[in-house]
Amino acid sequence: MYNITIIAGARPNFMKIAPIIHAIQKAKSEGFAMDFRLVHTGQHYDKNMSGSFFDQLQIPEPHVNLECSGGSHAEQTANIMVSFEQELLANPANLVLVVGDVTSTMACALVAQKLHTKVAHVEGGIRSDDWTMPEEINRLVTDSITNYFFTTSDTANKNLRESGVNDDQIFFVGNTMIDTLFKQRPNFIKPQVWTDLGLSEKAYIVMTLHRPANVDEEAQLKHMIDEIIANTNNLPLVFPVHPRTAKILKGLNISHPRLHMVEPLSYLEFNYLVERAKAVITDSGGITEEASMLRVPCLTLRDNTERPETITLGTNELVGTNPKNIKPYLNKLFEGNWKSGNEIPLWDGHTAERIVDVLKRFIPNC
Ligand code: UD1
């Protein structure tokens, strides 16, 4: 039996692992000698940051939850490493599969490689080249000890080749997050906030902010929100607030009749809102991918992106972190000059099948 330990820790991981698990289950039912063990590190633990994703995306109960939440990045990394080392020693695997760029991704890759277990990284090779982002450090460390890279873009392939990775370690398969998006699109759920606020199609904006660069500095966060409010043509702003951001906002007392701060939404509710929005304003990487594929204009409040194809092919524009940049981009949106977006190679809903086709080749005597 070829045993794959799959790691999930934080919200953006769950939509990436769901289709891989389903594809492994299918391969297993067809007689392929592969199985998986799902390890939740517990990095995210709230029902609306974690539990609801398992329910909605039909992800099976994790075999184990390491319950490593909270603490500084160093504490979180260390706690996950100590717990995952015990887990992997007790339940050895042929392969540890990590996804994305969160702390759990890096911590578990390190443990696996030190126990001489091969590592596969789904979404390997993407780079923002911004070393102030914790995610970029996680990507660099993870990719420096990964054996098999499942990539989302040709840029990622190029980055990996330039850093000395051999072609036979790189598998350009597409984007598992988009597998989930396409599969779940017919199941999106109208959230309560839609009815409560009397929202209508293309007549509101969704915003999310959680990057330390934007939210950890009170003045920066306030300035950004003020600029957004001032330049959104009387449209309601629906703002599902990440726990990190909520902590900072508490002290800021920001309020405006058009600004509607709500709890983080479940996957199916959030994407219902995105699909029908006039635009999305965000600092998340994953949301730029989803908005692009749903053909919704996306304004990214960051100075860089590790996902350039969302700009060259998708509906995303890099607004930057200077709040003064927000107005011209919103003007462009309201003038009706936003790009409508194109398809992105291999973001077609079949990425997980391609990943599992590669994994089948790893089964001994297959
Ligand atoms: C993490 C990821 C980031 C991802 C984001 C999505 C890293 C370095 N960052 O950032 O890439 O885009 O998740 O959500 O891994 N908290 C709760 N409830 C939860 C989860 C977190 O209250 O369910 C609190 C934590 O206690 C902490 C804060 O939110 O105080 C931040 O959580 P943390 O996991 O450290 O990083 P994120 O900012 O969520």
mmCIF file of C-alpha atoms and ligand atoms in Angstrom:
data_model
loop_
_atom_site.group_PDB
_atom_site.id
_atom_site.type_symbol
_atom_site.label_atom_id
_atom_site.label_comp_id
_atom_site.label_asym_id
_atom_site.label_seq_id
_atom_site.Cartn_x
_atom_site.Cartn_y
_atom_site.Cartn_z
ATOM 1 C CA MET A 1 0.000 0.000 0.000
ATOM 2 C CA TYR A 2 1.264 3.469 -0.918
ATOM 3 C CA ASN A 3 0.438 5.626 2.112
ATOM 4 C CA ILE A 4 0.045 9.367 1.718
ATOM 5 C CA THR A 5 -0.210 11.650 4.724
ATOM 6 C CA ILE A 6 -2.087 14.822 3.779
ATOM 7 C CA ILE A 7 -1.571 17.958 5.835
ATOM 8 C CA ALA A 8 -4.188 20.654 6.384
ATOM 9 C CA GLY A 9 -3.917 23.441 8.884
ATOM 10 C CA ALA A 10 -5.480 26.727 7.924
ATOM 11 C CA ARG A 11 -8.501 27.974 6.011
ATOM 12 C CA PRO A 12 -6.902 28.268 2.546
ATOM 13 C CA ASN A 13 -5.734 24.639 2.748
ATOM 14 C CA PHE A 14 -9.137 23.031 2.985
ATOM 15 C CA MET A 15 -10.406 23.805 -0.521
ATOM 16 C CA LYS A 16 -7.064 22.577 -1.907
ATOM 17 C CA ILE A 17 -7.081 19.169 -0.192
ATOM 18 C CA ALA A 18 -10.765 18.322 -0.773
ATOM 19 C CA PRO A 19 -10.488 17.324 -4.461
ATOM 20 C CA ILE A 20 -7.205 15.469 -3.879
ATOM 21 C CA ILE A 21 -8.811 13.361 -1.155
ATOM 22 C CA HIS A 22 -11.794 12.632 -3.381
ATOM 23 C CA ALA A 23 -9.504 11.609 -6.251
ATOM 24 C CA ILE A 24 -7.485 9.306 -3.968
ATOM 25 C CA GLN A 25 -10.702 7.747 -2.663
ATOM 26 C CA LYS A 26 -11.780 7.128 -6.260
ATOM 27 C CA ALA A 27 -8.420 5.578 -7.211
ATOM 28 C CA LYS A 28 -8.603 3.353 -4.133
ATOM 29 C CA SER A 29 -12.114 2.203 -5.036
ATOM 30 C CA GLU A 30 -10.796 1.329 -8.494
ATOM 31 C CA GLY A 31 -8.217 -0.977 -6.929
ATOM 32 C CA PHE A 32 -5.106 1.200 -6.838
ATOM 33 C CA ALA A 33 -3.013 0.366 -3.775
ATOM 34 C CA MET A 34 -3.013 3.840 -2.299
ATOM 35 C CA ASP A 35 -4.477 5.252 0.865
ATOM 36 C CA PHE A 36 -4.336 8.494 2.800
ATOM 37 C CA ARG A 37 -4.180 9.729 6.354
ATOM 38 C CA LEU A 38 -5.489 13.225 6.975
ATOM 39 C CA VAL A 39 -3.663 15.271 9.598
ATOM 40 C CA HIS A 40 -5.199 18.576 10.744
ATOM 41 C CA THR A 41 -2.565 20.595 12.572
ATOM 42 C CA GLY A 42 -5.262 22.670 14.281
ATOM 43 C CA GLN A 43 -3.679 25.973 13.158
ATOM 44 C CA HIS A 44 -7.188 27.244 12.423
ATOM 45 C CA TYR A 45 -9.786 25.905 14.810
ATOM 46 C CA ASP A 46 -12.949 28.053 14.772
ATOM 47 C CA LYS A 47 -16.059 26.507 13.230
ATOM 48 C CA ASN A 48 -16.164 29.277 10.604
ATOM 49 C CA MET A 49 -12.415 29.113 9.862
ATOM 50 C CA SER A 50 -12.215 25.313 9.721
ATOM 51 C CA GLY A 51 -15.178 23.080 10.671
ATOM 52 C CA SER A 52 -17.668 24.460 8.149
ATOM 53 C CA PHE A 53 -15.196 23.802 5.317
ATOM 54 C CA PHE A 54 -14.995 20.113 6.226
ATOM 55 C CA ASP A 55 -18.791 19.829 6.217
ATOM 56 C CA GLN A 56 -19.424 21.773 3.016
ATOM 57 C CA LEU A 57 -16.560 20.332 0.954
ATOM 58 C CA GLN A 58 -17.194 16.733 2.098
ATOM 59 C CA ILE A 59 -13.738 16.372 3.566
ATOM 60 C CA PRO A 60 -13.634 13.329 5.838
ATOM 61 C CA GLU A 61 -12.934 13.770 9.546
ATOM 62 C CA PRO A 62 -9.184 14.118 10.043
ATOM 63 C CA HIS A 63 -7.557 10.961 11.391
ATOM 64 C CA VAL A 64 -5.872 13.189 13.935
ATOM 65 C CA ASN A 65 -5.985 16.833 15.032
ATOM 66 C CA LEU A 66 -2.678 18.052 16.472
ATOM 67 C CA GLU A 67 -4.424 21.055 18.074
ATOM 68 C CA CYS A 68 -1.497 23.395 17.511
ATOM 69 C CA SER A 69 -3.220 26.757 17.432
ATOM 70 C CA GLY A 70 -2.137 30.235 18.404
ATOM 71 C CA GLY A 71 1.238 31.541 19.548
ATOM 72 C CA SER A 72 3.915 33.399 17.616
ATOM 73 C CA HIS A 73 5.059 32.012 14.278
ATOM 74 C CA ALA A 74 8.066 30.397 15.971
ATOM 75 C CA GLU A 75 5.898 28.835 18.662
ATOM 76 C CA GLN A 76 3.344 27.652 16.118
ATOM 77 C CA THR A 77 6.052 26.151 13.880
ATOM 78 C CA ALA A 78 7.753 24.448 16.824
ATOM 79 C CA ASN A 79 4.513 23.066 18.265
ATOM 80 C CA ILE A 80 3.430 21.661 14.915
ATOM 81 C CA MET A 81 6.869 20.110 14.340
ATOM 82 C CA VAL A 82 6.975 18.389 17.740
ATOM 83 C CA SER A 83 3.443 17.014 17.372
ATOM 84 C CA PHE A 84 3.770 16.002 13.736
ATOM 85 C CA GLU A 85 7.059 14.203 14.382
ATOM 86 C CA GLN A 86 5.304 11.963 16.917
ATOM 87 C CA GLU A 87 2.397 11.484 14.525
ATOM 88 C CA LEU A 88 4.596 10.498 11.580
ATOM 89 C CA LEU A 89 6.757 8.183 13.694
ATOM 90 C CA ALA A 90 3.613 6.421 14.908
ATOM 91 C CA ASN A 91 2.063 6.345 11.420
ATOM 92 C CA PRO A 92 4.832 6.199 8.812
ATOM 93 C CA ALA A 93 3.979 7.274 5.261
ATOM 94 C CA ASN A 94 5.509 6.871 1.810
ATOM 95 C CA LEU A 95 4.737 10.494 1.043
ATOM 96 C CA VAL A 96 3.751 13.605 2.976
ATOM 97 C CA LEU A 97 1.641 15.906 0.824
ATOM 98 C CA VAL A 98 1.487 19.559 1.824
ATOM 99 C CA VAL A 99 -0.461 22.346 0.138
ATOM 100 C CA GLY A 100 -0.141 26.118 -0.096
ATOM 101 C CA ASP A 101 2.051 28.340 2.011
ATOM 102 C CA VAL A 102 0.847 28.417 5.595
ATOM 103 C CA THR A 103 2.947 27.690 8.662
ATOM 104 C CA SER A 104 1.630 24.116 8.816
ATOM 105 C CA THR A 105 2.869 23.510 5.257
ATOM 106 C CA MET A 106 6.460 24.399 6.112
ATOM 107 C CA ALA A 107 6.530 22.790 9.581
ATOM 108 C CA CYS A 108 5.259 19.415 8.330
ATOM 109 C CA ALA A 109 7.523 19.398 5.261
ATOM 110 C CA LEU A 110 10.530 19.885 7.549
ATOM 111 C CA VAL A 111 9.508 17.057 9.846
ATOM 112 C CA ALA A 112 8.819 14.689 6.965
ATOM 113 C CA GLN A 113 12.104 15.278 5.188
ATOM 114 C CA LYS A 114 14.082 14.862 8.445
ATOM 115 C CA LEU A 115 12.377 11.499 8.912
ATOM 116 C CA HIS A 116 13.425 10.620 5.336
ATOM 117 C CA THR A 117 9.875 10.726 4.040
ATOM 118 C CA LYS A 118 9.353 12.133 0.562
ATOM 119 C CA VAL A 119 7.507 15.448 0.341
ATOM 120 C CA ALA A 120 5.067 16.603 -2.344
ATOM 121 C CA HIS A 121 4.098 20.273 -2.465
ATOM 122 C CA VAL A 122 0.853 21.231 -4.139
ATOM 123 C CA GLU A 123 1.102 24.855 -5.351
ATOM 124 C CA GLY A 124 4.898 24.676 -5.270
ATOM 125 C CA GLY A 125 7.107 27.225 -6.995
ATOM 126 C CA ILE A 126 5.078 30.420 -6.681
ATOM 127 C CA ARG A 127 7.000 33.444 -5.407
ATOM 128 C CA SER A 128 6.112 36.993 -4.357
ATOM 129 C CA ASP A 129 9.816 37.791 -3.774
ATOM 130 C CA ASP A 130 8.644 39.657 -0.676
ATOM 131 C CA TRP A 131 10.522 38.268 2.307
ATOM 132 C CA THR A 132 8.439 40.291 4.765
ATOM 133 C CA MET A 133 5.505 37.952 4.086
ATOM 134 C CA PRO A 134 5.468 34.901 6.370
ATOM 135 C CA GLU A 135 3.973 32.925 3.480
ATOM 136 C CA GLU A 136 6.964 33.663 1.235
ATOM 137 C CA ILE A 137 9.366 32.285 3.843
ATOM 138 C CA ASN A 138 7.124 29.225 4.156
ATOM 139 C CA ARG A 139 7.228 28.758 0.357
ATOM 140 C CA LEU A 140 10.998 29.111 0.134
ATOM 141 C CA VAL A 141 11.688 26.703 2.982
ATOM 142 C CA THR A 142 9.119 24.157 1.817
ATOM 143 C CA ASP A 143 10.284 24.186 -1.795
ATOM 144 C CA SER A 144 13.938 23.819 -0.798
ATOM 145 C CA ILE A 145 13.145 20.382 0.692
ATOM 146 C CA THR A 146 10.341 19.197 -1.594
ATOM 147 C CA ASN A 147 10.772 16.137 -3.824
ATOM 148 C CA TYR A 148 7.716 16.503 -6.064
ATOM 149 C CA PHE A 149 6.207 19.817 -7.112
ATOM 150 C CA PHE A 150 2.602 20.037 -8.309
ATOM 151 C CA THR A 151 2.418 23.454 -9.928
ATOM 152 C CA THR A 152 -0.322 25.892 -10.872
ATOM 153 C CA SER A 153 1.434 27.980 -13.508
ATOM 154 C CA ASP A 154 4.275 28.193 -15.954
ATOM 155 C CA THR A 155 5.758 30.972 -13.820
ATOM 156 C CA ALA A 156 6.012 28.499 -10.961
ATOM 157 C CA ASN A 157 7.729 25.963 -13.247
ATOM 158 C CA LYS A 158 10.210 28.625 -14.316
ATOM 159 C CA ASN A 159 10.912 29.711 -10.729
ATOM 160 C CA LEU A 160 11.627 26.132 -9.751
ATOM 161 C CA ARG A 161 13.912 25.466 -12.731
ATOM 162 C CA GLU A 162 15.825 28.659 -11.975
ATOM 163 C CA SER A 163 16.369 27.510 -8.408
ATOM 164 C CA GLY A 164 17.865 24.232 -9.642
ATOM 165 C CA VAL A 165 14.908 21.867 -9.488
ATOM 166 C CA ASN A 166 15.015 19.128 -12.134
ATOM 167 C CA ASP A 167 12.274 18.890 -14.733
ATOM 168 C CA ASP A 168 11.379 15.367 -13.634
ATOM 169 C CA GLN A 169 10.386 16.708 -10.198
ATOM 170 C CA ILE A 170 7.933 19.249 -11.633
ATOM 171 C CA PHE A 171 4.364 18.306 -12.523
ATOM 172 C CA PHE A 172 2.358 21.150 -14.054
ATOM 173 C CA VAL A 173 -1.162 20.117 -13.109
ATOM 174 C CA GLY A 174 -3.203 23.304 -12.536
ATOM 175 C CA ASN A 175 -5.046 24.572 -9.505
ATOM 176 C CA THR A 176 -6.904 22.340 -7.040
ATOM 177 C CA MET A 177 -8.618 25.386 -5.531
ATOM 178 C CA ILE A 178 -10.372 25.836 -8.873
ATOM 179 C CA ASP A 179 -11.423 22.154 -8.887
ATOM 180 C CA THR A 180 -13.327 22.918 -5.700
ATOM 181 C CA LEU A 181 -14.702 26.191 -7.051
ATOM 182 C CA PHE A 182 -16.112 24.601 -10.211
ATOM 183 C CA LYS A 183 -17.486 21.583 -8.372
ATOM 184 C CA GLN A 184 -19.177 23.689 -5.708
ATOM 185 C CA ARG A 185 -20.414 26.550 -7.900
ATOM 186 C CA PRO A 186 -23.915 25.059 -8.297
ATOM 187 C CA ASN A 187 -24.075 24.601 -4.522
ATOM 188 C CA PHE A 188 -23.246 28.154 -3.414
ATOM 189 C CA ILE A 189 -25.529 29.243 -0.568
ATOM 190 C CA LYS A 190 -27.179 32.645 -0.171
ATOM 191 C CA PRO A 191 -25.888 33.958 3.157
ATOM 192 C CA GLN A 192 -28.147 35.561 5.745
ATOM 193 C CA VAL A 193 -26.402 38.887 5.167
ATOM 194 C CA TRP A 194 -27.808 38.954 1.608
ATOM 195 C CA THR A 195 -31.355 39.082 2.933
ATOM 196 C CA ASP A 196 -30.552 41.217 5.961
ATOM 197 C CA LEU A 197 -28.988 43.936 3.805
ATOM 198 C CA GLY A 198 -31.327 43.518 0.817
ATOM 199 C CA LEU A 199 -28.343 42.992 -1.517
ATOM 200 C CA SER A 200 -28.799 42.663 -5.256
ATOM 201 C CA GLU A 201 -26.584 41.404 -8.080
ATOM 202 C CA LYS A 202 -23.607 43.597 -9.014
ATOM 203 C CA ALA A 203 -24.722 46.263 -6.547
ATOM 204 C CA TYR A 204 -22.352 45.683 -3.617
ATOM 205 C CA ILE A 205 -18.659 45.086 -2.988
ATOM 206 C CA VAL A 206 -17.041 42.288 -0.988
ATOM 207 C CA MET A 207 -13.861 43.036 0.893
ATOM 208 C CA THR A 208 -11.421 40.971 2.950
ATOM 209 C CA LEU A 209 -8.233 42.067 4.697
ATOM 210 C CA HIS A 210 -5.961 39.990 6.870
ATOM 211 C CA ARG A 211 -2.320 40.411 5.784
ATOM 212 C CA PRO A 212 -0.095 41.668 8.595
ATOM 213 C CA ALA A 213 1.167 44.479 6.283
ATOM 214 C CA ASN A 214 -2.384 45.838 6.034
ATOM 215 C CA VAL A 215 -4.037 45.064 9.314
ATOM 216 C CA ASP A 216 -1.380 45.058 12.038
ATOM 217 C CA GLU A 217 -0.857 48.813 11.756
ATOM 218 C CA GLU A 218 -3.987 50.622 12.961
ATOM 219 C CA ALA A 219 -3.428 53.828 10.960
ATOM 220 C CA GLN A 220 -2.860 51.883 7.722
ATOM 221 C CA LEU A 221 -5.973 49.766 8.214
ATOM 222 C CA LYS A 222 -8.131 52.789 9.005
ATOM 223 C CA HIS A 223 -6.792 54.773 6.057
ATOM 224 C CA MET A 224 -7.516 51.912 3.649
ATOM 225 C CA ILE A 225 -11.041 51.380 4.891
ATOM 226 C CA ASP A 226 -11.723 55.152 4.762
ATOM 227 C CA GLU A 227 -10.527 55.316 1.138
ATOM 228 C CA ILE A 228 -12.669 52.357 0.173
ATOM 229 C CA ILE A 229 -15.748 53.882 1.797
ATOM 230 C CA ALA A 230 -15.119 57.254 0.150
ATOM 231 C CA ASN A 231 -14.819 55.853 -3.382
ATOM 232 C CA THR A 232 -17.440 53.134 -3.707
ATOM 233 C CA ASN A 233 -20.352 55.130 -5.163
ATOM 234 C CA ASN A 234 -22.845 54.457 -2.383
ATOM 235 C CA LEU A 235 -22.589 50.678 -2.779
ATOM 236 C CA PRO A 236 -22.851 48.532 0.344
ATOM 237 C CA LEU A 237 -19.529 47.010 1.446
ATOM 238 C CA VAL A 238 -19.724 43.512 2.849
ATOM 239 C CA PHE A 239 -16.661 42.779 4.964
ATOM 240 C CA PRO A 240 -16.307 39.294 6.484
ATOM 241 C CA VAL A 241 -13.682 39.954 9.127
ATOM 242 C CA HIS A 242 -10.790 37.555 9.731
ATOM 243 C CA PRO A 243 -10.047 36.949 13.462
ATOM 244 C CA ARG A 244 -6.624 38.638 13.152
ATOM 245 C CA THR A 245 -8.255 41.757 11.695
ATOM 246 C CA ALA A 246 -11.117 41.669 14.199
ATOM 247 C CA LYS A 247 -8.644 42.032 17.058
ATOM 248 C CA ILE A 248 -7.222 45.238 15.570
ATOM 249 C CA LEU A 249 -10.585 46.646 14.454
ATOM 250 C CA LYS A 250 -11.934 46.377 17.994
ATOM 251 C CA GLY A 251 -9.752 49.252 19.092
ATOM 252 C CA LEU A 252 -10.485 51.389 16.046
ATOM 253 C CA ASN A 253 -14.216 52.009 16.366
ATOM 254 C CA ILE A 254 -14.695 52.295 12.616
ATOM 255 C CA SER A 255 -18.305 52.530 11.600
ATOM 256 C CA HIS A 256 -20.181 53.726 8.535
ATOM 257 C CA PRO A 257 -23.744 53.013 7.383
ATOM 258 C CA ARG A 258 -22.469 51.301 4.199
ATOM 259 C CA LEU A 259 -19.760 49.216 5.894
ATOM 260 C CA HIS A 260 -21.128 45.878 7.038
ATOM 261 C CA MET A 261 -18.666 43.849 9.074
ATOM 262 C CA VAL A 262 -19.705 40.230 9.479
ATOM 263 C CA GLU A 263 -18.143 37.043 10.855
ATOM 264 C CA PRO A 264 -16.011 34.998 8.422
ATOM 265 C CA LEU A 265 -18.419 33.209 6.080
ATOM 266 C CA SER A 266 -18.468 29.566 5.106
ATOM 267 C CA TYR A 267 -16.984 28.639 1.712
ATOM 268 C CA LEU A 268 -20.321 28.255 -0.077
ATOM 269 C CA GLU A 269 -21.706 31.500 1.329
ATOM 270 C CA PHE A 270 -18.583 33.543 0.677
ATOM 271 C CA ASN A 271 -18.350 32.494 -2.959
ATOM 272 C CA TYR A 272 -22.075 33.142 -3.458
ATOM 273 C CA LEU A 273 -21.300 36.743 -2.509
ATOM 274 C CA VAL A 274 -18.166 36.927 -4.667
ATOM 275 C CA GLU A 275 -19.913 35.566 -7.769
ATOM 276 C CA ARG A 276 -22.598 38.272 -7.611
ATOM 277 C CA ALA A 277 -20.446 41.181 -6.448
ATOM 278 C CA LYS A 278 -19.635 44.282 -8.475
ATOM 279 C CA ALA A 279 -16.045 43.740 -7.351
ATOM 280 C CA VAL A 280 -13.870 42.199 -4.677
ATOM 281 C CA ILE A 281 -11.295 44.162 -2.719
ATOM 282 C CA THR A 282 -8.853 41.854 -0.981
ATOM 283 C CA ASP A 283 -5.318 41.121 0.167
ATOM 284 C CA SER A 284 -5.750 37.343 -0.104
ATOM 285 C CA GLY A 285 -4.001 35.381 -2.851
ATOM 286 C CA GLY A 286 -6.576 32.625 -3.099
ATOM 287 C CA ILE A 287 -9.480 35.028 -3.541
ATOM 288 C CA THR A 288 -7.739 36.605 -6.554
ATOM 289 C CA GLU A 289 -7.801 33.154 -8.171
ATOM 290 C CA GLU A 290 -11.467 32.539 -7.369
ATOM 291 C CA ALA A 291 -12.569 36.017 -8.465
ATOM 292 C CA SER A 292 -10.653 35.591 -11.737
ATOM 293 C CA MET A 293 -12.384 32.334 -12.531
ATOM 294 C CA LEU A 294 -15.790 33.774 -11.559
ATOM 295 C CA ARG A 295 -14.929 36.743 -13.849
ATOM 296 C CA VAL A 296 -15.471 39.276 -11.055
ATOM 297 C CA PRO A 297 -13.220 42.377 -10.962
ATOM 298 C CA CYS A 298 -10.642 42.024 -8.208
ATOM 299 C CA LEU A 299 -8.593 44.806 -6.593
ATOM 300 C CA THR A 300 -5.621 43.466 -4.639
ATOM 301 C CA LEU A 301 -4.309 45.651 -1.826
ATOM 302 C CA ARG A 302 -0.759 44.328 -2.006
ATOM 303 C CA ASP A 303 2.459 45.524 -3.645
ATOM 304 C CA ASN A 304 3.239 42.143 -5.194
ATOM 305 C CA THR A 305 1.656 38.846 -6.055
ATOM 306 C CA GLU A 306 2.870 35.284 -6.326
ATOM 307 C CA ARG A 307 -0.008 34.665 -8.760
ATOM 308 C CA PRO A 308 0.814 36.899 -11.772
ATOM 309 C CA GLU A 309 -1.513 34.943 -14.063
ATOM 310 C CA THR A 310 -4.486 36.400 -12.154
ATOM 311 C CA ILE A 311 -3.338 39.772 -13.511
ATOM 312 C CA THR A 312 -2.131 38.864 -16.999
ATOM 313 C CA LEU A 313 -5.055 36.509 -17.705
ATOM 314 C CA GLY A 314 -7.559 36.970 -14.881
ATOM 315 C CA THR A 315 -9.573 39.899 -13.548
ATOM 316 C CA ASN A 316 -7.107 40.969 -10.877
ATOM 317 C CA GLU A 317 -5.215 44.280 -10.601
ATOM 318 C CA LEU A 318 -2.445 45.055 -8.129
ATOM 319 C CA VAL A 319 -3.551 48.247 -6.396
ATOM 320 C CA GLY A 320 -0.722 48.287 -3.861
ATOM 321 C CA THR A 321 -0.738 49.066 -0.162
ATOM 322 C CA ASN A 322 -0.705 52.861 -0.461
ATOM 323 C CA PRO A 323 -4.317 53.835 0.366
ATOM 324 C CA LYS A 324 -4.079 56.724 -2.116
ATOM 325 C CA ASN A 325 -3.949 54.184 -4.975
ATOM 326 C CA ILE A 326 -7.439 52.914 -4.226
ATOM 327 C CA LYS A 327 -9.395 55.811 -5.747
ATOM 328 C CA PRO A 328 -8.074 55.601 -9.353
ATOM 329 C CA TYR A 329 -8.717 51.860 -9.488
ATOM 330 C CA LEU A 330 -12.253 52.255 -8.173
ATOM 331 C CA ASN A 331 -12.849 55.043 -10.692
ATOM 332 C CA LYS A 332 -11.794 52.657 -13.437
ATOM 333 C CA LEU A 333 -14.214 50.058 -12.104
ATOM 334 C CA PHE A 334 -17.156 52.457 -12.050
ATOM 335 C CA GLU A 335 -16.313 53.810 -15.500
ATOM 336 C CA GLY A 336 -16.872 50.239 -16.749
ATOM 337 C CA ASN A 337 -13.298 49.793 -17.937
ATOM 338 C CA TRP A 338 -12.380 46.654 -16.052
ATOM 339 C CA LYS A 339 -10.953 43.698 -17.969
ATOM 340 C CA SER A 340 -13.263 40.702 -18.261
ATOM 341 C CA GLY A 341 -10.621 37.995 -17.873
ATOM 342 C CA ASN A 342 -9.559 34.913 -19.817
ATOM 343 C CA GLU A 343 -9.126 31.244 -19.121
ATOM 344 C CA ILE A 344 -5.973 30.216 -17.262
ATOM 345 C CA PRO A 345 -4.150 27.113 -18.530
ATOM 346 C CA LEU A 346 -5.128 23.918 -16.683
ATOM 347 C CA TRP A 347 -7.406 25.721 -14.217
ATOM 348 C CA ASP A 348 -10.145 23.491 -15.537
ATOM 349 C CA GLY A 349 -11.522 21.531 -12.594
ATOM 350 C CA HIS A 350 -9.411 18.407 -13.246
ATOM 351 C CA THR A 351 -6.195 19.172 -11.380
ATOM 352 C CA ALA A 352 -6.651 16.659 -8.568
ATOM 353 C CA GLU A 353 -7.177 13.852 -11.110
ATOM 354 C CA ARG A 354 -3.856 14.811 -12.716
ATOM 355 C CA ILE A 355 -2.144 14.804 -9.318
ATOM 356 C CA VAL A 356 -3.473 11.358 -8.486
ATOM 357 C CA ASP A 357 -2.461 10.073 -11.941
ATOM 358 C CA VAL A 358 1.103 11.068 -11.027
ATOM 359 C CA LEU A 359 0.804 9.485 -7.567
ATOM 360 C CA LYS A 360 -0.354 6.217 -9.155
ATOM 361 C CA ARG A 361 3.047 6.021 -10.871
ATOM 362 C CA PHE A 362 4.704 6.012 -7.427
ATOM 363 C CA ILE A 363 2.923 2.840 -6.334
ATOM 364 C CA PRO A 364 5.502 0.046 -6.335
ATOM 365 C CA ASN A 365 4.998 -2.510 -9.130
ATOM 366 C CA CYS A 366 2.255 -0.475 -10.733
HETATM 367 C C1 UD1 B 1 -3.036 32.223 8.082
HETATM 368 C C2 UD1 B 1 -1.964 32.024 7.012
HETATM 369 C C3 UD1 B 1 -2.285 32.876 5.795
HETATM 370 C C4 UD1 B 1 -3.699 32.627 5.296
HETATM 371 C C5 UD1 B 1 -4.660 32.874 6.445
HETATM 372 C C6 UD1 B 1 -6.079 32.639 6.007
HETATM 373 C C7 UD1 B 1 0.274 31.599 7.915
HETATM 374 C C8 UD1 B 1 1.615 32.198 8.130
HETATM 375 N N1 UD1 B 1 -0.668 32.437 7.497
HETATM 376 O O1 UD1 B 1 -2.911 33.551 8.552
HETATM 377 O O2 UD1 B 1 -1.393 32.529 4.754
HETATM 378 O O3 UD1 B 1 -4.001 33.482 4.220
HETATM 379 O O4 UD1 B 1 -4.324 31.984 7.518
HETATM 380 O O5 UD1 B 1 -6.967 32.688 7.040
HETATM 381 O O6 UD1 B 1 0.106 30.430 8.117
HETATM 382 N N2 UD1 B 1 -7.454 32.731 14.881
HETATM 383 C C9 UD1 B 1 -8.691 32.546 15.440
HETATM 384 N N3 UD1 B 1 -9.447 31.497 14.985
HETATM 385 C C10 UD1 B 1 -9.010 30.667 14.014
HETATM 386 C C11 UD1 B 1 -7.754 30.888 13.444
HETATM 387 C C12 UD1 B 1 -6.989 31.933 13.885
HETATM 388 O O7 UD1 B 1 -9.106 33.278 16.320
HETATM 389 O O8 UD1 B 1 -9.723 29.708 13.665
HETATM 390 C C13 UD1 B 1 -6.585 33.811 15.380
HETATM 391 C C14 UD1 B 1 -5.292 33.234 15.915
HETATM 392 O O9 UD1 B 1 -5.414 32.861 17.230
HETATM 393 C C15 UD1 B 1 -4.317 34.367 15.698
HETATM 394 C C16 UD1 B 1 -4.841 35.040 14.463
HETATM 395 O O10 UD1 B 1 -6.191 34.635 14.294
HETATM 396 O O11 UD1 B 1 -4.350 35.272 16.754
HETATM 397 C C17 UD1 B 1 -4.012 34.708 13.266
HETATM 398 O O12 UD1 B 1 -4.009 33.298 13.013
HETATM 399 P P1 UD1 B 1 -2.750 32.563 12.319
HETATM 400 O O13 UD1 B 1 -3.084 31.140 12.048
HETATM 401 O O14 UD1 B 1 -1.531 32.867 13.077
HETATM 402 O O15 UD1 B 1 -2.520 33.281 10.957
HETATM 403 P P2 UD1 B 1 -3.524 33.982 9.950
HETATM 404 O O16 UD1 B 1 -3.363 35.452 10.071
HETATM 405 O O17 UD1 B 1 -4.900 33.402 10.101
#
